[in-house]
Short mmCIF file of C-alpha atoms and ligand atoms in Angstrom, two decimals:
data_model
loop_
_atom_site.label_atom_id
_atom_site.label_comp_id
_atom_site.label_asym_id
_atom_site.label_seq_id
_atom_site.Cartn_x
_atom_site.Cartn_y
_atom_site.Cartn_z
CA MET A 1 40.75 52.21 12.80
CA CYS A 2 43.14 55.02 12.03
CA PRO A 3 46.56 54.36 13.54
CA ARG A 4 49.25 56.92 12.82
CA GLY A 5 52.20 56.02 10.63
CA ALA A 6 50.78 55.70 7.12
CA ARG A 7 54.25 55.37 5.55
CA MET A 8 55.14 52.41 7.79
CA LEU A 9 51.75 50.72 7.87
CA ALA A 10 50.46 51.24 4.33
CA GLY A 11 53.68 51.86 2.44
CA HIS A 12 52.75 55.39 1.35
CA GLY A 13 51.77 58.72 2.89
CA GLY A 14 53.31 60.73 5.69
CA TRP A 15 55.28 59.22 8.57
CA VAL A 16 52.81 60.43 11.19
CA ALA A 17 49.73 60.66 8.98
CA PRO A 18 46.84 58.39 9.97
CA THR A 19 46.10 55.38 7.81
CA ARG A 20 42.99 53.24 7.63
CA LEU A 21 42.43 49.69 8.80
CA VAL A 22 39.02 48.04 8.54
CA ALA A 23 37.27 45.30 10.52
CA HIS A 24 36.08 43.06 7.70
CA CYS A 25 32.99 41.03 8.60
CA LEU A 26 30.91 38.68 6.46
CA LEU A 27 27.17 38.20 6.47
CA ILE A 28 25.90 34.93 4.99
CA GLU A 29 22.25 34.56 4.06
CA GLU A 30 21.09 30.96 4.16
CA GLY A 31 17.35 30.44 3.87
CA SER A 32 15.75 32.31 6.73
CA GLU A 33 18.94 32.32 8.80
CA LEU A 34 21.81 34.76 8.86
CA VAL A 35 25.35 33.85 9.79
CA LEU A 36 27.79 36.57 10.80
CA VAL A 37 31.55 36.08 10.60
CA ASP A 38 33.28 38.36 13.14
CA THR A 39 31.42 41.29 14.64
CA GLY A 40 33.78 44.27 14.57
CA PHE A 41 32.97 46.89 17.18
CA GLY A 42 29.49 46.92 18.66
CA ILE A 43 26.98 49.40 19.97
CA GLN A 44 28.47 49.36 23.48
CA ASP A 45 31.92 50.13 22.06
CA VAL A 46 30.45 53.19 20.35
CA ALA A 47 28.62 54.22 23.53
CA ASN A 48 31.66 53.66 25.73
CA PRO A 49 34.91 53.45 23.76
CA LYS A 50 36.85 53.53 27.02
CA ARG A 51 35.93 49.92 27.61
CA LEU A 52 38.37 49.03 24.82
CA GLY A 53 41.24 50.09 27.09
CA GLN A 54 43.73 52.89 26.67
CA PRO A 55 46.65 50.86 25.19
CA PHE A 56 44.44 49.43 22.45
CA ARG A 57 42.88 52.80 21.69
CA ALA A 58 46.26 54.49 21.57
CA LEU A 59 47.67 51.82 19.25
CA VAL A 60 44.89 51.51 16.68
CA GLN A 61 42.87 54.73 17.18
CA PRO A 62 39.44 53.17 16.63
CA ARG A 63 36.75 55.49 15.31
CA CYS A 64 33.67 53.64 16.41
CA GLN A 65 30.62 54.85 14.52
CA ILE A 66 27.14 53.56 15.14
CA GLY A 67 26.33 53.24 11.42
CA GLU A 68 29.32 50.95 10.91
CA THR A 69 28.33 48.42 13.55
CA ALA A 70 27.25 45.05 12.14
CA ILE A 71 23.78 45.33 13.67
CA ARG A 72 23.07 48.71 12.08
CA GLN A 73 24.44 47.58 8.71
CA ILE A 74 22.23 44.48 8.81
CA GLU A 75 19.22 46.69 9.52
CA ALA A 76 20.24 49.01 6.69
CA LEU A 77 20.12 46.01 4.34
CA GLY A 78 16.48 45.55 5.33
CA LEU A 79 17.28 42.38 7.28
CA SER A 80 16.44 41.54 10.86
CA PRO A 81 19.31 41.20 13.34
CA ALA A 82 17.14 38.67 15.18
CA ASP A 83 17.67 36.31 12.23
CA VAL A 84 21.40 36.17 13.00
CA ARG A 85 21.36 32.70 14.56
CA HIS A 86 25.07 32.04 14.37
CA VAL A 87 28.12 34.19 14.89
CA LEU A 88 31.53 32.78 13.99
CA VAL A 89 34.51 34.56 15.46
CA THR A 90 38.04 34.18 14.14
CA HIS A 91 39.22 35.13 17.64
CA LEU A 92 38.12 37.27 20.57
CA ASP A 93 40.26 40.40 20.24
CA ALA A 94 38.34 43.59 20.94
CA ASP A 95 38.03 44.57 17.26
CA HIS A 96 36.41 41.23 16.38
CA ALA A 97 34.19 40.48 19.38
CA GLY A 98 32.79 43.94 20.16
CA GLY A 99 29.43 43.27 18.56
CA LEU A 100 28.71 39.97 20.35
CA GLY A 101 26.38 41.77 22.75
CA ASP A 102 24.28 43.00 19.82
CA PHE A 103 23.35 39.39 18.98
CA PRO A 104 22.69 37.92 22.43
CA ASP A 105 20.54 35.05 21.17
CA ALA A 106 22.97 33.79 18.55
CA ASP A 107 25.17 30.72 18.97
CA VAL A 108 28.76 31.92 19.00
CA HIS A 109 31.12 29.44 17.37
CA LEU A 110 34.84 29.48 17.92
CA PHE A 111 37.89 27.30 18.26
CA ALA A 112 37.94 25.97 21.84
CA PRO A 113 41.48 27.13 22.80
CA GLU A 114 40.54 30.74 22.00
CA LEU A 115 37.72 30.81 24.53
CA ALA A 116 39.82 29.03 27.15
CA THR A 117 42.58 31.65 26.81
CA ALA A 118 40.20 34.61 26.69
CA GLN A 119 38.40 33.47 29.83
CA GLU A 120 41.62 32.89 31.77
CA PRO A 121 44.28 34.86 29.96
CA PRO A 122 47.89 34.61 31.05
CA LEU A 123 49.34 37.94 32.15
CA ARG A 124 50.82 38.90 28.80
CA GLU A 125 47.54 38.23 26.95
CA ARG A 126 45.31 39.98 29.47
CA ARG A 127 45.09 43.32 27.74
CA ARG A 128 43.95 42.04 24.38
CA TYR A 129 40.64 40.64 25.60
CA VAL A 130 37.79 42.90 26.79
CA SER A 131 35.63 40.61 28.89
CA ALA A 132 32.87 43.27 29.05
CA GLN A 133 32.21 42.45 25.40
CA TRP A 134 30.89 39.04 26.43
CA SER A 135 29.63 39.76 29.95
CA HIS A 136 26.08 39.09 28.72
CA GLY A 137 26.93 35.38 28.56
CA PRO A 138 26.97 34.38 24.88
CA LYS A 139 25.82 30.93 23.86
CA TRP A 140 29.34 29.67 23.22
CA VAL A 141 29.78 26.69 20.92
CA ARG A 142 33.37 25.47 21.30
CA HIS A 143 34.85 23.46 18.48
CA GLU A 144 37.79 21.08 18.65
CA VAL A 145 39.67 20.04 15.57
CA GLY A 146 38.30 16.77 14.30
CA GLY A 147 39.18 14.72 11.29
CA ASP A 148 37.87 17.12 8.68
CA ARG A 149 40.18 18.42 6.02
CA TRP A 150 39.85 21.54 3.87
CA PHE A 151 42.45 21.92 1.10
CA GLY A 152 44.93 20.08 3.34
CA PHE A 153 44.18 22.22 6.42
CA GLU A 154 42.66 20.79 9.57
CA SER A 155 39.11 22.02 9.74
CA VAL A 156 35.76 21.66 11.42
CA GLN A 157 32.66 21.64 9.32
CA LEU A 158 30.08 23.96 10.91
CA LEU A 159 26.32 24.22 10.73
CA PRO A 160 25.68 20.99 8.81
CA HIS A 161 21.93 21.70 8.98
CA LEU A 162 22.39 24.58 6.53
CA ASP A 163 22.98 24.17 2.83
CA ALA A 164 25.83 26.62 3.11
CA GLU A 165 29.23 25.00 3.41
CA ILE A 166 31.11 26.72 6.20
CA ALA A 167 34.22 25.48 7.97
CA LEU A 168 36.39 26.69 10.80
CA VAL A 169 40.05 26.41 9.80
CA PRO A 170 42.44 26.79 12.75
CA LEU A 171 45.23 29.24 11.91
CA VAL A 172 46.89 29.81 15.26
CA GLY A 173 49.67 32.30 15.83
CA HIS A 174 47.99 35.67 16.12
CA SER A 175 46.20 34.24 19.16
CA THR A 176 46.13 30.79 20.80
CA GLY A 177 42.87 29.72 19.23
CA HIS A 178 42.78 31.88 16.13
CA ALA A 179 40.87 30.38 13.18
CA GLY A 180 39.96 31.28 9.64
CA VAL A 181 36.47 30.74 8.28
CA ALA A 182 35.97 29.09 4.89
CA VAL A 183 32.71 29.73 3.07
CA ARG A 184 31.65 28.17 -0.21
CA THR A 185 30.13 30.99 -2.24
CA GLY A 186 28.42 30.91 -5.63
CA ASP A 187 31.84 31.74 -7.02
CA GLY A 188 34.26 29.34 -5.34
CA TRP A 189 35.56 29.33 -1.77
CA LEU A 190 36.24 32.40 0.30
CA LEU A 191 38.66 32.02 3.21
CA HIS A 192 38.38 34.78 5.79
CA CYS A 193 41.81 34.56 7.42
CA GLY A 194 41.04 37.00 10.24
CA ASP A 195 44.33 38.29 11.64
CA ALA A 196 46.46 35.40 10.35
CA TYR A 197 48.01 38.17 8.26
CA PHE A 198 47.45 41.91 8.01
CA HIS A 199 48.38 42.86 4.46
CA ARG A 200 47.20 41.31 1.18
CA GLY A 201 50.79 40.97 -0.06
CA VAL A 202 51.67 38.48 2.69
CA VAL A 203 50.05 35.61 0.79
CA ASP A 204 51.76 36.53 -2.51
CA THR A 205 54.88 34.68 -3.63
CA PRO A 206 57.27 36.28 -2.83
CA PRO A 207 55.46 37.96 0.07
CA THR A 208 55.33 41.73 0.52
CA CYS A 209 54.22 43.75 3.52
CA PRO A 210 54.90 47.31 4.69
CA TRP A 211 57.50 46.94 7.42
CA GLY A 212 55.48 48.77 10.06
CA LEU A 213 52.60 46.39 9.58
CA ARG A 214 54.99 43.46 10.03
CA VAL A 215 56.10 44.99 13.32
CA PHE A 216 52.45 45.51 14.23
CA GLU A 217 51.77 41.81 13.52
CA GLY A 218 54.61 40.92 15.87
CA ILE A 219 53.42 43.23 18.66
CA THR A 220 49.87 41.95 18.54
CA GLY A 221 50.71 38.27 17.94
CA HIS A 222 50.91 35.36 20.35
CA ASP A 223 53.25 32.86 18.65
CA ALA A 224 55.48 34.16 15.86
CA LYS A 225 56.65 30.71 14.75
CA ALA A 226 53.12 29.38 14.33
CA ARG A 227 52.06 32.60 12.59
CA HIS A 228 54.88 32.41 10.06
CA HIS A 229 54.24 28.73 9.48
CA ASN A 230 50.56 29.37 8.76
CA GLN A 231 51.38 32.30 6.50
CA GLU A 232 53.61 29.97 4.49
CA ARG A 233 50.76 27.46 4.22
CA LEU A 234 48.41 30.24 3.07
CA ARG A 235 50.91 31.30 0.40
CA GLU A 236 51.01 27.70 -0.78
CA LEU A 237 47.20 27.62 -0.84
CA ALA A 238 47.10 30.84 -2.85
CA ARG A 239 49.69 29.50 -5.31
CA GLU A 240 48.13 26.11 -5.84
CA HIS A 241 44.44 26.87 -5.49
CA GLY A 242 44.21 30.58 -6.24
CA SER A 243 41.53 29.98 -8.84
CA GLU A 244 39.32 28.07 -6.39
CA VAL A 245 39.90 29.97 -3.15
CA ARG A 246 39.87 33.71 -2.54
CA LEU A 247 41.71 34.83 0.58
CA ILE A 248 40.84 37.89 2.61
CA CYS A 249 42.03 39.13 5.99
CA SER A 250 40.37 41.33 8.57
CA HIS A 251 42.19 44.62 8.41
CA ASP A 252 43.37 45.27 4.84
CA PRO A 253 41.26 48.18 3.52
CA GLU A 254 42.01 47.38 -0.13
CA LEU A 255 40.57 43.85 0.21
CA PHE A 256 37.50 45.34 1.87
CA ASP A 257 37.03 47.95 -0.86
CA ARG A 258 37.42 45.28 -3.56
CA ALA A 259 34.74 43.17 -1.87
CA GLU A 260 32.36 46.11 -1.78
CA ARG A 261 32.75 46.86 -5.48
CA PRO A 262 30.03 45.25 -7.57
ZN1 LIG B 301 42.19 42.33 14.62
#
């Protein structure tokens, strides 16, 4: 996505120059199964970007390219998209749920309040969800918060049949049922925080964030108080467990580029 306002959104560059935001997805290989975390834009978004809606397109200027869809990237890795048995979505905004239709046979896991809101959005939330992205009828698997705990956060352990340790960690604020996804990797935990924050500096102590991106967070958010509260908890997590847990968010291009470097 290439919204204009690099100086405000990235902290450098021209005032009206475009900057770059990514849609950071994860692919987890576990035995013969693949697990996808968030889907970015999908093939139908590339074929028909208008379905994303004019306000969204004007705000974030998506440049949907077929080679960047999750399904095409999975194929490029020599893997079969049919092996994606589970998709976990942090939330159902258009830039996270666009590829759901490319994995119609997968179970789609999410935090129950997110689906409830997306299916019957109140007026002020109506524009953020693009119901065409799930008109194929995904196999929804709704999760409620149970008694699980992950570094002090409420959590739901997912996919217990896999060796992989994966948990849904509700981080509401950006949307009603927004959640992070924690994955135990060979090198400690990775917490994909979705849109709980937009800039890597937000979880530093003291926090930093280009002011335009902070405004952007406010415009696109659902509950500012809950969002700020969860950002504070994430800062605490980063301070106290930074050596055990790596935090990433969906849209920060620097975090994405770091992840791609060998
Ligand atoms: Zn987003």
